Amino acid sequence: MSFVNGAMLWGLLAVAVPVVVHLLNRRRFRRVRWAAMSFLLAAQEEQRRRLRLEHLLVLLLRCLAVALFALVVARPLSAVAGLALLPGARNVVERVLVLDDSGSMRYRWRNQSSFERAVRAGTDFLETLRRERPGDLVAVHLASQESAWLPFVRPGGEGVARALEALPELQPGGRRLDLAGVLERALAREEGAEERRRVVYFLTDLRRVDWEGEGAARAARALADEAEDPQGDRVVVVDVGPRTAPNVGIVSLEPVDTLAQAGVSFEFEVRVRNFGAEPVRDLPLSLEAGGGRLPLATLAELAPGAEEAVRQRYTFAEPGPAALSVFLPGDGLDLDDRRELALEVADELAVLLLDGEDAPGPLAAETDMLRLALAPPGDERWGVAPRVVLPGDLLARELASAPMLIACNLERWPPRLLPALGRFVRAGGGLGLFLGDRVDAEAWERQLGPRGLDLLPCALGERLAAPGEEGGLRLAPPAEDHPLTRIFSGEGNPFLGRVRVLAYRSLRLDPERHAQSKVLLRLDEPGRTPFVVARPVGRGLVVLFNTTADLAWSNWPRLSSFPVVAMELVRLLAPASAAGRNLRCGEALVRPLDLARTAPTAELLLPGEEQARQLHAEEVPGGGAVLRFADTDRPGRYALRLRARTGEVREERYAVAPDPREGDLRPAAPERLQAAFPGGAVSFARPEPGQRLLALSDGERHELWRTFLYLLFAVLLAEQVLAYRAAHHRRPASAPPAGDAAVGLAPPWKIPPAGGAR
């Protein structure tokens, strides 16, 4: 029970006034004895007990009237669920306040965001508990956090006081709401903890994408047992979101070209969606890059629910870390009005060419023709810097620093390089393989096959020769469009007929072992032997050519299509410029480290912060180390500063984007909510202005001053009746008749004081 005018309760002290008056009145009279008094005393002895009881009741009624008057003025409040003094009203209840801090809660309407509304309601709730339920236990959870933001404490303690100060500083992130996970964490109990009734207050915008579908079904299953128990835990879902919310947002910003190089046009694609119920016209898009902002495109019209893609090109002037930012005009949800794309712009691609046969003479080595295809002589810049190395000269540290390695007619792999080769490919390096007569198929299977590093995209078979009368085998048209073999696409393609393959190996693809391998090009012969096979391994890629890089097995290296495929191979094997640099909110930022070249500590600067955070390397199973940062709830641009052992500082940029579904603000349908959560375990409410959260679970408070006023009137009436009876009681049967002795009927307190008697 609480009071509107609590200070007026001091008026209860006035209950002592009737008692004091009664005691003072008893002292105003003194006893006077005379002879006839003995008859009066004998008559009064019969009524003494009744009179004392009446006098006591009158005094109690007068005290009660004063107390009721004080309560009427104080205006007490109580809940319908039961008065505070009723049995069971003080049982300890565990109350869990859950704040939805997903990206959609940033939506602003009526000059306030949904999250600010939730924080205000949560603050009022905690303050109400401090006043009315100080014996309960309360905890606060944020939907994005695995552990409680505020563990269970008493509402009147310092923990709640600190929480009230920190709540206004909270901000929503960009990740999506995990409905089932949040409810499971809010209802979870520690092993051995006392079993108490628990009520969860879930403040959310109640979006359709969160509360309908598989997530809601998982949450309903988790609450199935509670729905069958009338005394079980309860969840009160409080809707603080808008009923209608128009919104246009950027749902993706992706690279079309995998490789970004300085001075080379780079293509990217941005997709925009209208989440509202009305069409949007003349919507401008702008691009920010290189320190300036320029118009990107204007969308003439975007229908409700429609999505449109815009492709554009941008040329980076300098190599190094870079970022593209695309903007929309601001609306109620700023979360999806901007999207970042982080890149590492390359200058010249270093390509290691591993030569299996370093023969003397012009174009005699295995890699000579491939090297000329990648870097033709002349002054024109091609953006590729090939370097030929021999198996005995290649060092593990060189391999670790190179973006790709292309091996040509290598007999077998040096055992000392095998561990570094496996790490290189799985960490994102590209591996190209050209076969030849020197290749020891058994050694390759043992080293690179399933029993070794498991890098080969197929099993190597025997060497075969093409029929001599036909001048070699031709290439079959590619079955699908792929950048590496696009030059051969199309029926009647002239490049297909010019290639003649004189020798090749039989290649076998096992459906289980090579499930991820893809044949990009085949020979035009009855067996349709694979000619180009690609397989992703870890974060890297392995591409195998069933021919040599020189003229030993085919005439292809002297044809014009060979340099085209060679350049596409380099772009395909090169680590994507955006690879590992663009994350979703909540996805951990993981950066592998080579501790031999890089210091084990780094600095990470978050969006909107001026002070960088310190990161320390973690060891990973199998060797190596990584930098890890998991708190990526804040969307925007992150800057990672690495320090080399030489003292040089290098910066890398990362972009964290929100879940694109956070822009869908359509509210959940009430009938679907009831169907998804049958029973009484979950209730849904949209509180009116001024309505308290505690009232949604314990009942609404009502003022009781009218009830106490009615009681006051009843008490005053009863006091008047009893006072009249006490002063005008009937004469007893044994009393003397009316006459002079009748004066003895006056009660003792009516006898005038001495000096006043007549």
Tab-separated table of C-alpha atoms in Angstrom, residues 222-565:
chain	number	residue	atom	x	y	z
A	222	ALA	CA	10.244	-23.242	-23.702
A	223	LEU	CA	7.179	-21.851	-21.869
A	224	ALA	CA	4.918	-24.859	-22.397
A	225	ASP	CA	5.350	-26.161	-18.827
A	226	GLU	CA	4.687	-22.742	-17.321
A	227	ALA	CA	1.436	-22.373	-19.281
A	228	GLU	CA	0.015	-25.496	-17.588
A	229	ASP	CA	0.912	-24.346	-14.054
A	230	PRO	CA	-1.361	-21.556	-12.705
A	231	GLN	CA	1.281	-20.689	-10.100
A	232	GLY	CA	4.202	-20.940	-12.541
A	233	ASP	CA	6.406	-18.229	-13.983
A	234	ARG	CA	4.792	-15.546	-16.073
A	235	VAL	CA	5.989	-13.305	-18.912
A	236	VAL	CA	4.436	-9.891	-19.425
A	237	VAL	CA	5.303	-8.547	-22.893
A	238	VAL	CA	5.036	-4.771	-22.998
A	239	ASP	CA	4.763	-3.192	-26.439
A	240	VAL	CA	6.623	0.133	-26.596
A	241	GLY	CA	6.919	0.299	-30.399
A	242	PRO	CA	4.939	2.305	-32.958
A	243	ARG	CA	1.744	0.986	-34.502
A	244	THR	CA	2.848	2.136	-37.977
A	245	ALA	CA	6.436	2.860	-38.960
A	246	PRO	CA	7.379	3.899	-42.512
A	247	ASN	CA	11.002	3.110	-43.256
A	248	VAL	CA	13.355	2.900	-46.238
A	249	GLY	CA	16.705	1.261	-45.604
A	250	ILE	CA	19.906	-0.014	-47.195
A	251	VAL	CA	19.843	-3.782	-46.811
A	252	SER	CA	23.242	-4.577	-48.343
A	253	LEU	CA	26.427	-3.082	-49.761
A	254	GLU	CA	28.482	-5.794	-51.453
A	255	PRO	CA	31.478	-5.905	-53.814
A	256	VAL	CA	30.874	-7.156	-57.337
A	257	ASP	CA	34.599	-7.314	-58.096
A	258	THR	CA	36.483	-9.451	-55.618
A	259	LEU	CA	39.708	-7.500	-55.973
A	260	ALA	CA	40.161	-3.770	-55.430
A	261	GLN	CA	43.357	-2.273	-56.845
A	262	ALA	CA	44.592	1.288	-56.874
A	263	GLY	CA	43.934	2.932	-60.226
A	264	VAL	CA	41.556	0.146	-61.344
A	265	SER	CA	37.803	0.656	-61.472
A	266	PHE	CA	36.053	-1.282	-58.708
A	267	GLU	CA	32.377	-2.280	-59.033
A	268	PHE	CA	30.023	-2.597	-56.063
A	269	GLU	CA	26.284	-3.041	-55.546
A	270	VAL	CA	23.929	-1.413	-53.057
A	271	ARG	CA	20.399	-2.674	-52.420
A	272	VAL	CA	17.621	-0.483	-51.032
A	273	ARG	CA	14.254	-1.671	-49.729
A	274	ASN	CA	11.015	0.109	-48.875
A	275	PHE	CA	9.703	-1.455	-45.648
A	276	GLY	CA	6.746	0.930	-45.428
A	277	ALA	CA	3.197	0.726	-46.717
A	278	GLU	CA	3.443	3.748	-49.046
A	279	PRO	CA	5.536	4.218	-52.210
A	280	VAL	CA	8.644	6.398	-52.043
A	281	ARG	CA	9.650	8.630	-54.928
A	282	ASP	CA	12.820	10.496	-55.943
A	283	LEU	CA	15.010	8.851	-53.316
A	284	PRO	CA	18.636	10.068	-53.579
A	285	LEU	CA	21.647	7.904	-52.751
A	286	SER	CA	25.058	9.393	-51.993
A	287	LEU	CA	28.539	7.880	-51.741
A	288	GLU	CA	31.313	8.857	-49.363
A	289	ALA	CA	34.848	7.751	-50.238
A	290	GLY	CA	38.296	9.259	-50.176
A	291	GLY	CA	37.244	12.057	-47.842
A	292	GLY	CA	34.452	13.434	-50.050
A	293	ARG	CA	30.777	12.826	-50.729
A	294	LEU	CA	29.217	12.680	-54.179
A	295	PRO	CA	25.792	11.781	-55.604
A	296	LEU	CA	25.455	8.095	-56.409
A	297	ALA	CA	21.968	7.575	-57.900
A	298	THR	CA	18.329	8.594	-57.552
A	299	LEU	CA	15.596	5.980	-57.277
A	300	ALA	CA	12.576	7.232	-59.220
A	301	GLU	CA	10.016	5.145	-57.297
A	302	LEU	CA	10.150	2.353	-54.784
A	303	ALA	CA	6.884	0.517	-54.210
A	304	PRO	CA	5.876	-0.825	-50.769
A	305	GLY	CA	7.917	-3.910	-49.978
A	306	ALA	CA	10.008	-3.493	-53.140
A	307	GLU	CA	13.786	-3.779	-53.292
A	308	GLU	CA	16.062	-2.236	-55.917
A	309	ALA	CA	19.738	-2.821	-56.676
A	310	VAL	CA	22.121	-0.109	-57.885
A	311	ARG	CA	25.545	-0.949	-59.323
A	312	GLN	CA	28.285	1.660	-59.538
A	313	ARG	CA	32.050	1.868	-59.986
A	314	TYR	CA	34.676	3.720	-58.004
A	315	THR	CA	38.424	4.046	-58.564
A	316	PHE	CA	40.659	4.164	-55.519
A	317	ALA	CA	43.598	6.503	-55.886
A	318	GLU	CA	45.871	4.923	-53.271
A	319	PRO	CA	46.484	1.397	-51.997
A	320	GLY	CA	45.863	0.498	-48.384
A	321	PRO	CA	42.856	0.327	-46.048
A	322	ALA	CA	39.760	1.999	-47.471
A	323	ALA	CA	36.017	2.141	-47.001
A	324	LEU	CA	32.955	3.022	-49.042
A	325	SER	CA	29.921	4.562	-47.307
A	326	VAL	CA	26.478	4.817	-48.912
A	327	PHE	CA	23.834	7.119	-47.449
A	328	LEU	CA	20.069	7.583	-47.626
A	329	PRO	CA	18.150	10.641	-46.431
A	330	GLY	CA	17.433	10.352	-42.713
A	331	ASP	CA	14.154	8.919	-41.440
A	332	GLY	CA	12.837	7.489	-38.182
A	333	LEU	CA	15.347	4.618	-38.172
A	334	ASP	CA	18.908	5.832	-38.658
A	335	LEU	CA	20.265	2.301	-38.322
A	336	ASP	CA	19.796	1.413	-42.008
A	337	ASP	CA	20.257	4.868	-43.541
A	338	ARG	CA	23.992	4.215	-43.871
A	339	ARG	CA	26.021	1.167	-44.830
A	340	GLU	CA	29.811	0.676	-44.873
A	341	LEU	CA	32.027	-1.527	-47.021
A	342	ALA	CA	35.582	-2.020	-45.720
A	343	LEU	CA	38.306	-2.990	-48.183
A	344	GLU	CA	42.009	-3.532	-48.497
A	345	VAL	CA	43.050	-1.842	-51.736
A	346	ALA	CA	45.996	-3.613	-53.345
A	347	ASP	CA	48.756	-2.029	-55.356
A	348	GLU	CA	50.526	-4.820	-57.263
A	349	LEU	CA	49.638	-8.436	-56.630
A	350	ALA	CA	52.675	-10.483	-55.714
A	351	VAL	CA	52.427	-13.893	-57.359
A	352	LEU	CA	54.855	-16.690	-56.472
A	353	LEU	CA	55.503	-19.009	-59.446
A	354	LEU	CA	56.972	-22.307	-58.245
A	355	ASP	CA	58.945	-23.774	-61.160
A	356	GLY	CA	59.300	-27.540	-61.195
A	357	GLU	CA	61.830	-27.593	-64.073
A	358	ASP	CA	64.275	-24.718	-64.349
A	359	ALA	CA	65.539	-25.516	-67.858
A	360	PRO	CA	67.994	-23.124	-69.528
A	361	GLY	CA	67.078	-21.179	-72.654
A	362	PRO	CA	64.337	-18.796	-73.669
A	363	LEU	CA	60.833	-19.968	-72.712
A	364	ALA	CA	62.310	-23.306	-71.612
A	365	ALA	CA	61.317	-23.083	-67.957
A	366	GLU	CA	57.900	-24.304	-66.850
A	367	THR	CA	56.805	-20.839	-65.691
A	368	ASP	CA	58.186	-18.647	-68.478
A	369	MET	CA	55.035	-18.408	-70.578
A	370	LEU	CA	52.828	-17.950	-67.523
A	371	ARG	CA	55.109	-15.171	-66.258
A	372	LEU	CA	54.866	-13.354	-69.601
A	373	ALA	CA	51.081	-13.757	-69.625
A	374	LEU	CA	50.838	-12.104	-66.221
A	375	ALA	CA	53.353	-9.334	-66.861
A	376	PRO	CA	53.804	-8.661	-70.593
A	377	PRO	CA	56.902	-6.666	-71.521
A	378	GLY	CA	56.405	-2.951	-72.019
A	379	ASP	CA	55.629	0.188	-70.013
A	380	GLU	CA	51.966	-0.566	-69.406
A	381	ARG	CA	51.094	-1.386	-65.802
A	382	TRP	CA	49.126	-4.626	-65.328
A	383	GLY	CA	48.936	-4.664	-61.526
A	384	VAL	CA	50.611	-8.081	-61.171
A	385	ALA	CA	54.186	-8.745	-60.023
A	386	PRO	CA	55.101	-12.403	-60.662
A	387	ARG	CA	58.270	-13.851	-59.104
A	388	VAL	CA	59.709	-17.230	-60.045
A	389	VAL	CA	61.140	-19.394	-57.251
A	390	LEU	CA	62.504	-22.918	-57.165
A	391	PRO	CA	61.304	-25.533	-54.665
A	392	GLY	CA	64.628	-25.499	-52.851
A	393	ASP	CA	64.652	-21.726	-52.517
A	394	LEU	CA	61.078	-21.129	-51.295
A	395	LEU	CA	60.921	-20.259	-47.603
A	396	ALA	CA	57.952	-20.699	-45.321
A	397	ARG	CA	57.924	-17.000	-44.396
A	398	GLU	CA	57.787	-16.026	-48.056
A	399	LEU	CA	54.786	-18.266	-48.511
A	400	ALA	CA	53.057	-16.814	-45.476
A	401	SER	CA	53.388	-13.259	-46.809
A	402	ALA	CA	52.327	-13.979	-50.397
A	403	PRO	CA	48.673	-13.809	-51.484
A	404	MET	CA	48.975	-16.761	-53.875
A	405	LEU	CA	51.214	-19.544	-55.145
A	406	ILE	CA	51.084	-21.202	-58.588
A	407	ALA	CA	53.051	-24.448	-58.948
A	408	CYS	CA	54.004	-25.676	-62.434
A	409	ASN	CA	55.004	-29.305	-63.131
A	410	LEU	CA	56.357	-29.889	-59.650
A	411	GLU	CA	57.529	-33.457	-59.046
A	412	ARG	CA	56.813	-33.487	-55.342
A	413	TRP	CA	56.411	-30.911	-52.567
A	414	PRO	CA	59.314	-30.227	-50.211
A	415	PRO	CA	58.327	-31.795	-46.856
A	416	ARG	CA	59.524	-28.740	-44.950
A	417	LEU	CA	56.947	-26.575	-46.765
A	418	LEU	CA	53.922	-28.806	-46.203
A	419	PRO	CA	52.830	-27.431	-42.786
A	420	ALA	CA	53.197	-23.852	-44.012
A	421	LEU	CA	51.339	-24.708	-47.242
A	422	GLY	CA	48.342	-26.093	-45.323
A	423	ARG	CA	48.146	-22.997	-43.086
A	424	PHE	CA	48.616	-20.720	-46.082
A	425	VAL	CA	45.631	-22.081	-48.028
A	426	ARG	CA	43.255	-22.425	-45.080
A	427	ALA	CA	44.055	-18.895	-43.949
A	428	GLY	CA	42.913	-17.481	-47.294
A	429	GLY	CA	45.798	-17.981	-49.711
A	430	GLY	CA	45.242	-19.069	-53.301
A	431	LEU	CA	46.913	-22.168	-54.790
A	432	GLY	CA	47.119	-22.817	-58.547
A	433	LEU	CA	48.312	-26.183	-59.851
A	434	PHE	CA	49.554	-26.954	-63.395
A	435	LEU	CA	50.393	-30.591	-64.129
A	436	GLY	CA	53.147	-32.056	-66.339
A	437	ASP	CA	55.319	-35.058	-66.986
A	438	ARG	CA	57.400	-34.509	-63.861
A	439	VAL	CA	54.410	-34.739	-61.495
A	440	ASP	CA	54.595	-37.815	-59.253
A	441	ALA	CA	50.882	-38.579	-58.842
A	442	GLU	CA	51.421	-40.932	-55.933
A	443	ALA	CA	53.544	-38.393	-54.054
A	444	TRP	CA	50.941	-35.684	-54.658
A	445	GLU	CA	48.168	-37.940	-53.385
A	446	ARG	CA	50.237	-38.752	-50.319
A	447	GLN	CA	51.144	-35.127	-49.610
A	448	LEU	CA	48.095	-33.156	-50.792
A	449	GLY	CA	45.414	-35.853	-50.762
A	450	PRO	CA	43.075	-36.912	-47.949
A	451	ARG	CA	45.924	-38.668	-46.146
A	452	GLY	CA	47.983	-35.470	-46.217
A	453	LEU	CA	46.933	-31.827	-46.323
A	454	ASP	CA	43.659	-32.620	-48.137
A	455	LEU	CA	44.098	-29.812	-50.667
A	456	LEU	CA	43.619	-31.563	-54.003
A	457	PRO	CA	40.269	-30.862	-55.697
A	458	CYS	CA	40.328	-34.323	-57.328
A	459	ALA	CA	42.297	-37.555	-57.449
A	460	LEU	CA	45.133	-37.747	-59.991
A	461	GLY	CA	45.086	-40.679	-62.402
A	462	GLU	CA	47.360	-41.906	-65.162
A	463	ARG	CA	48.790	-39.790	-67.965
A	464	LEU	CA	46.894	-40.138	-71.245
A	465	ALA	CA	47.713	-39.066	-74.798
A	466	ALA	CA	45.194	-37.537	-77.175
A	467	PRO	CA	44.512	-39.274	-80.521
A	468	GLY	CA	47.178	-38.141	-82.942
A	469	GLU	CA	45.011	-38.102	-86.075
A	470	GLU	CA	42.832	-35.309	-84.715
A	471	GLY	CA	45.726	-33.031	-83.702
A	472	GLY	CA	44.659	-33.088	-80.059
A	473	LEU	CA	41.479	-32.764	-78.064
A	474	ARG	CA	39.336	-29.660	-78.006
A	475	LEU	CA	37.639	-28.017	-75.031
A	476	ALA	CA	33.935	-28.544	-74.408
A	477	PRO	CA	31.771	-25.436	-73.864
A	478	PRO	CA	31.562	-24.617	-70.119
A	479	ALA	CA	28.359	-25.775	-68.460
A	480	GLU	CA	27.979	-22.581	-66.426
A	481	ASP	CA	29.176	-19.031	-66.493
A	482	HIS	CA	32.314	-18.458	-64.420
A	483	PRO	CA	34.833	-15.594	-64.578
A	484	LEU	CA	37.726	-18.000	-65.068
A	485	THR	CA	36.246	-19.704	-68.144
A	486	ARG	CA	33.963	-16.959	-69.414
A	487	ILE	CA	36.133	-16.423	-72.494
A	488	PHE	CA	35.089	-19.912	-73.664
A	489	SER	CA	31.350	-19.460	-73.063
A	490	GLY	CA	28.786	-19.702	-75.828
A	491	GLU	CA	28.099	-22.118	-78.640
A	492	GLY	CA	30.482	-21.793	-81.579
A	493	ASN	CA	32.997	-19.854	-79.494
A	494	PRO	CA	36.156	-19.480	-81.674
A	495	PHE	CA	38.508	-19.781	-78.706
A	496	LEU	CA	37.307	-23.319	-78.003
A	497	GLY	CA	38.277	-24.651	-81.421
A	498	ARG	CA	41.764	-23.218	-81.314
A	499	VAL	CA	42.902	-25.023	-78.166
A	500	ARG	CA	44.446	-28.438	-78.819
A	501	VAL	CA	45.295	-30.705	-75.882
A	502	LEU	CA	47.914	-33.367	-76.653
A	503	ALA	CA	48.263	-34.970	-73.219
A	504	TYR	CA	46.334	-34.968	-69.974
A	505	ARG	CA	45.675	-37.030	-66.833
A	506	SER	CA	42.561	-38.918	-65.890
A	507	LEU	CA	40.967	-37.103	-62.954
A	508	ARG	CA	38.468	-38.640	-60.553
A	509	LEU	CA	36.055	-36.787	-58.290
A	510	ASP	CA	34.706	-38.746	-55.339
A	511	PRO	CA	31.157	-37.611	-54.404
A	512	GLU	CA	32.029	-37.586	-50.712
A	513	ARG	CA	35.687	-36.552	-50.624
A	514	HIS	CA	35.308	-33.896	-53.317
A	515	ALA	CA	31.773	-32.731	-52.560
A	516	GLN	CA	32.826	-29.066	-52.699
A	517	SER	CA	34.886	-29.356	-55.883
A	518	LYS	CA	33.475	-27.853	-59.056
A	519	VAL	CA	34.478	-28.691	-62.631
A	520	LEU	CA	34.713	-25.415	-64.546
A	521	LEU	CA	35.867	-26.775	-67.912
A	522	ARG	CA	36.034	-30.236	-69.542
A	523	LEU	CA	37.711	-31.843	-72.530
A	524	ASP	CA	35.525	-32.576	-75.517
A	525	GLU	CA	35.950	-36.359	-75.496
A	526	PRO	CA	33.669	-39.289	-74.553
A	527	GLY	CA	34.823	-39.377	-70.929
A	528	ARG	CA	34.392	-35.603	-70.503
A	529	THR	CA	37.613	-35.483	-68.506
A	530	PRO	CA	37.837	-32.384	-66.260
A	531	PHE	CA	40.226	-29.752	-67.581
A	532	VAL	CA	39.825	-27.082	-64.863
A	533	VAL	CA	38.692	-28.011	-61.315
A	534	ALA	CA	38.310	-25.630	-58.353
A	535	ARG	CA	37.799	-26.381	-54.671
A	536	PRO	CA	37.487	-24.045	-51.669
A	537	VAL	CA	39.621	-25.093	-48.709
A	538	GLY	CA	39.130	-23.153	-45.513
A	539	ARG	CA	39.170	-19.518	-46.514
A	540	GLY	CA	41.400	-20.205	-49.536
A	541	LEU	CA	40.907	-21.683	-52.986
A	542	VAL	CA	42.710	-24.387	-54.983
A	543	VAL	CA	42.450	-24.451	-58.812
A	544	LEU	CA	43.925	-27.352	-60.821
A	545	PHE	CA	44.606	-27.254	-64.587
A	546	ASN	CA	44.842	-30.613	-66.351
A	547	THR	CA	47.642	-29.343	-68.589
A	548	THR	CA	51.043	-27.688	-68.405
A	549	ALA	CA	51.870	-24.004	-68.262
A	550	ASP	CA	54.172	-24.454	-71.240
A	551	LEU	CA	53.686	-26.057	-74.663
A	552	ALA	CA	54.464	-29.636	-73.585
A	553	TRP	CA	50.857	-30.829	-73.324
A	554	SER	CA	48.902	-28.258	-75.373
A	555	ASN	CA	49.178	-25.223	-77.611
A	556	TRP	CA	47.101	-23.164	-75.231
A	557	PRO	CA	49.924	-21.016	-73.707
A	558	ARG	CA	50.637	-19.446	-77.121
A	559	LEU	CA	46.947	-18.517	-77.743
A	560	SER	CA	45.371	-15.184	-76.863
A	561	SER	CA	42.924	-16.810	-74.466
A	562	PHE	CA	45.739	-17.965	-72.160
A	563	PRO	CA	46.709	-14.489	-70.789
A	564	VAL	CA	43.026	-13.727	-70.228
A	565	VAL	CA	42.517	-16.878	-68.163
